[in-house]
CSV table of N, CA and C in Angstrom, one decimal:
chain,number,residue,atom,x,y,z
A,1,UNK,N,-8.2,-31.4,16.9
A,1,UNK,CA,-8.9,-30.1,16.7
A,1,UNK,C,-10.4,-30.6,16.4
A,2,UNK,N,-11.2,-29.8,17.1
A,2,UNK,CA,-12.7,-30.2,17.0
A,2,UNK,C,-13.1,-29.6,15.6
A,3,UNK,N,-14.2,-30.3,15.0
A,3,UNK,CA,-14.7,-29.9,13.7
A,3,UNK,C,-15.1,-28.5,13.7
A,4,UNK,N,-15.6,-27.9,14.8
A,4,UNK,CA,-16.1,-26.6,14.9
A,4,UNK,C,-15.0,-25.5,14.8
A,5,UNK,N,-13.9,-26.0,15.4
A,5,UNK,CA,-12.6,-25.1,15.3
A,5,UNK,C,-12.2,-25.2,13.9
A,6,UNK,N,-12.2,-26.3,13.2
A,6,UNK,CA,-11.7,-26.4,11.9
A,6,UNK,C,-12.5,-25.3,11.0
A,7,UNK,N,-13.8,-25.5,11.1
A,7,UNK,CA,-14.7,-24.6,10.3
A,7,UNK,C,-14.5,-23.0,10.6
A,8,UNK,N,-14.1,-22.8,11.9
A,8,UNK,CA,-13.8,-21.3,12.3
A,8,UNK,C,-12.5,-21.0,11.4
A,9,UNK,N,-11.4,-21.8,11.4
A,9,UNK,CA,-10.3,-21.5,10.9
A,9,UNK,C,-10.4,-21.4,9.3
A,10,UNK,N,-11.4,-22.1,8.8
A,10,UNK,CA,-11.6,-21.9,7.2
A,10,UNK,C,-12.4,-20.6,7.0
A,11,UNK,N,-13.2,-20.3,7.9
A,11,UNK,CA,-13.9,-18.9,7.9
A,11,UNK,C,-13.0,-17.8,7.9
A,12,UNK,N,-12.1,-17.9,8.7
A,12,UNK,CA,-11.1,-16.8,8.8
A,12,UNK,C,-10.1,-16.7,7.7
A,13,UNK,N,-9.8,-17.9,7.0
A,13,UNK,CA,-8.9,-17.9,5.8
A,13,UNK,C,-9.8,-17.2,4.7
A,14,UNK,N,-11.1,-17.7,4.7
A,14,UNK,CA,-12.0,-17.1,3.5
A,14,UNK,C,-12.1,-15.7,3.8
A,15,UNK,N,-12.3,-15.2,4.9
A,15,UNK,CA,-12.4,-13.7,5.1
A,15,UNK,C,-11.3,-13.1,4.6
A,16,UNK,N,-9.9,-13.5,5.0
A,16,UNK,CA,-8.7,-12.9,4.5
A,16,UNK,C,-8.7,-12.9,3.0
A,17,UNK,N,-8.9,-14.0,2.3
A,17,UNK,CA,-8.8,-14.1,0.9
A,17,UNK,C,-9.8,-13.0,0.4
A,18,UNK,N,-11.2,-13.0,0.8
A,18,UNK,CA,-12.0,-12.0,0.3
A,18,UNK,C,-11.5,-10.6,0.4
A,19,UNK,N,-10.9,-10.3,1.6
A,19,UNK,CA,-10.4,-8.9,1.8
A,19,UNK,C,-9.3,-8.7,0.7
A,20,UNK,N,-8.4,-9.6,0.4
A,20,UNK,CA,-7.5,-9.3,-0.6
A,20,UNK,C,-8.0,-9.4,-2.0
A,21,UNK,N,-9.2,-9.9,-2.2
A,21,UNK,CA,-9.7,-10.0,-3.5
A,21,UNK,C,-10.7,-8.9,-3.9
A,22,UNK,N,-11.0,-8.1,-3.0
A,22,UNK,CA,-11.9,-7.1,-3.2
A,22,UNK,C,-11.6,-6.1,-4.4
A,23,UNK,N,-12.4,-5.6,-5.3
A,23,UNK,CA,-12.0,-4.9,-6.5
A,23,UNK,C,-11.1,-3.7,-6.1
A,24,UNK,N,-11.4,-3.0,-5.0
A,24,UNK,CA,-10.7,-1.7,-4.6
A,24,UNK,C,-10.6,-1.8,-3.1
A,25,UNK,N,-9.6,-1.8,-2.5
A,25,UNK,CA,-8.2,-2.1,-3.0
A,25,UNK,C,-8.0,-3.4,-3.2
A,26,UNK,N,-7.2,-3.8,-4.3
A,26,UNK,CA,-6.8,-5.2,-4.3
A,26,UNK,C,-5.3,-5.4,-3.9
A,27,UNK,N,-5.2,-6.0,-2.8
A,27,UNK,CA,-3.9,-6.1,-2.2
A,27,UNK,C,-3.3,-7.5,-2.1
A,28,UNK,N,-2.0,-7.7,-2.3
A,28,UNK,CA,-1.4,-8.9,-2.0
A,28,UNK,C,-1.2,-9.2,-0.5
A,29,UNK,N,-0.7,-10.2,0.0
A,29,UNK,CA,-0.4,-10.4,1.3
A,29,UNK,C,0.4,-9.5,2.0
A,30,UNK,N,1.5,-9.1,1.2
A,30,UNK,CA,2.4,-8.1,1.8
A,30,UNK,C,1.8,-6.8,2.0
A,31,UNK,N,1.0,-6.3,1.1
A,31,UNK,CA,0.4,-5.1,1.2
A,31,UNK,C,-0.7,-5.0,2.3
A,32,UNK,N,-1.5,-6.0,2.3
A,32,UNK,CA,-2.5,-6.2,3.5
A,32,UNK,C,-1.7,-6.2,4.9
A,33,UNK,N,-0.6,-6.9,4.9
A,33,UNK,CA,0.4,-6.9,6.1
A,33,UNK,C,0.8,-5.6,6.4
A,34,UNK,N,1.3,-4.8,5.5
A,34,UNK,CA,2.0,-3.5,5.8
A,34,UNK,C,0.8,-2.5,6.2
A,35,UNK,N,-0.3,-2.5,5.5
A,35,UNK,CA,-1.4,-1.7,6.0
A,35,UNK,C,-2.1,-1.9,7.3
A,36,UNK,N,-2.1,-3.2,7.6
A,36,UNK,CA,-2.7,-3.7,8.8
A,36,UNK,C,-1.8,-3.7,10.0
A,37,UNK,N,-0.6,-3.8,9.8
A,37,UNK,CA,0.6,-4.1,10.8
A,37,UNK,C,0.5,-5.5,11.4
A,38,UNK,N,0.0,-6.4,10.5
A,38,UNK,CA,0.0,-7.8,10.7
A,38,UNK,C,1.1,-8.6,10.0
A,39,UNK,N,1.9,-9.4,10.6
A,39,UNK,CA,2.8,-10.1,10.1
A,39,UNK,C,2.5,-10.9,8.8
A,40,UNK,N,3.1,-10.7,7.6
A,40,UNK,CA,2.7,-11.4,6.4
A,40,UNK,C,2.6,-13.0,6.6
A,41,UNK,N,3.5,-13.5,7.4
A,41,UNK,CA,3.4,-15.0,7.7
A,41,UNK,C,2.1,-15.4,8.3
A,42,UNK,N,1.7,-14.4,9.2
A,42,UNK,CA,0.5,-14.8,10.0
A,42,UNK,C,-0.8,-14.7,9.0
A,43,UNK,N,-0.8,-13.8,8.0
A,43,UNK,CA,-1.9,-13.6,7.0
A,43,UNK,C,-1.9,-15.0,6.2
A,44,UNK,N,-0.7,-15.4,5.8
A,44,UNK,CA,-0.6,-16.7,5.1
A,44,UNK,C,-1.3,-17.8,6.0
A,45,UNK,N,-0.8,-17.8,7.3
A,45,UNK,CA,-1.3,-18.9,8.1
A,45,UNK,C,-3.0,-18.7,8.3
A,46,UNK,N,-3.4,-17.5,8.3
A,46,UNK,CA,-4.9,-17.4,8.5
A,46,UNK,C,-5.6,-18.0,7.2
A,47,UNK,N,-5.1,-17.6,5.9
A,47,UNK,CA,-5.6,-18.0,4.7
A,47,UNK,C,-5.6,-19.5,4.6
A,48,UNK,N,-4.6,-20.1,5.1
A,48,UNK,CA,-4.4,-21.6,4.9
A,48,UNK,C,-5.0,-22.3,6.1
A,49,UNK,N,-5.7,-21.6,7.0
A,49,UNK,CA,-6.4,-22.3,8.1
A,49,UNK,C,-5.4,-22.9,9.1
A,50,UNK,N,-4.3,-22.4,9.3
A,50,UNK,CA,-3.3,-22.8,10.2
A,50,UNK,C,-3.4,-22.3,11.6
A,51,UNK,N,-3.7,-21.0,11.5
A,51,UNK,CA,-4.1,-20.3,12.8
A,51,UNK,C,-5.3,-19.4,12.7
A,52,UNK,N,-5.9,-19.0,13.9
A,52,UNK,CA,-7.0,-18.2,14.0
A,52,UNK,C,-6.6,-16.9,14.7
A,53,UNK,N,-6.9,-15.7,14.0
A,53,UNK,CA,-6.4,-14.6,14.7
A,53,UNK,C,-7.4,-14.1,15.8
A,54,UNK,N,-6.9,-13.5,16.8
A,54,UNK,CA,-7.6,-13.0,17.9
A,54,UNK,C,-8.4,-11.7,17.5
A,55,UNK,N,-9.4,-11.2,18.4
A,55,UNK,CA,-10.2,-10.1,18.1
A,55,UNK,C,-9.3,-8.8,17.6
A,56,UNK,N,-8.4,-8.6,18.4
A,56,UNK,CA,-7.5,-7.4,17.9
A,56,UNK,C,-6.9,-7.5,16.6
A,57,UNK,N,-6.5,-8.7,16.2
A,57,UNK,CA,-5.9,-8.9,14.8
A,57,UNK,C,-7.0,-8.8,13.8
A,58,UNK,N,-8.3,-9.4,14.1
A,58,UNK,CA,-9.2,-9.1,13.1
A,58,UNK,C,-9.6,-7.7,12.8
A,59,UNK,N,-9.6,-6.9,13.9
A,59,UNK,CA,-9.9,-5.5,13.7
A,59,UNK,C,-8.8,-4.9,13.0
A,60,UNK,N,-7.5,-5.2,13.1
A,60,UNK,CA,-6.4,-4.7,12.3
A,60,UNK,C,-6.4,-5.0,10.9
A,61,UNK,N,-7.0,-6.2,10.6
A,61,UNK,CA,-7.1,-6.7,9.2
A,61,UNK,C,-8.2,-6.0,8.5
A,62,UNK,N,-9.3,-5.6,9.1
A,62,UNK,CA,-10.3,-4.9,8.3
A,62,UNK,C,-10.2,-3.5,8.4
A,63,UNK,N,-9.5,-3.0,9.3
A,63,UNK,CA,-9.4,-1.4,9.6
A,63,UNK,C,-8.9,-0.8,8.2
A,64,UNK,N,-7.8,-1.2,7.5
A,64,UNK,CA,-7.4,-0.5,6.2
A,64,UNK,C,-8.5,-0.5,5.1
A,65,UNK,N,-9.4,-1.5,5.1
A,65,UNK,CA,-10.4,-1.4,4.0
A,65,UNK,C,-11.7,-0.8,4.4
A,66,UNK,N,-11.7,-0.4,5.6
A,66,UNK,CA,-13.1,0.3,6.2
A,66,UNK,C,-14.2,-0.5,6.2
A,67,UNK,N,-14.1,-1.9,6.5
A,67,UNK,CA,-15.2,-2.7,6.5
A,67,UNK,C,-16.1,-2.5,7.6
């Protein structure tokens, strides 16, 4: 995996962590998964930098928090 790709994965993980850490709403992985219709296992993978979501998934993740 190229270093640029590793950085992208870390950025995605950080973004998911920030979404879950916002003061309002403050959701765990399961709640973010439920509200975004994204599998909770994938949310965990994104946070840990194992996978990178596509554009549609990114939109699904931010839609419930109206970012």
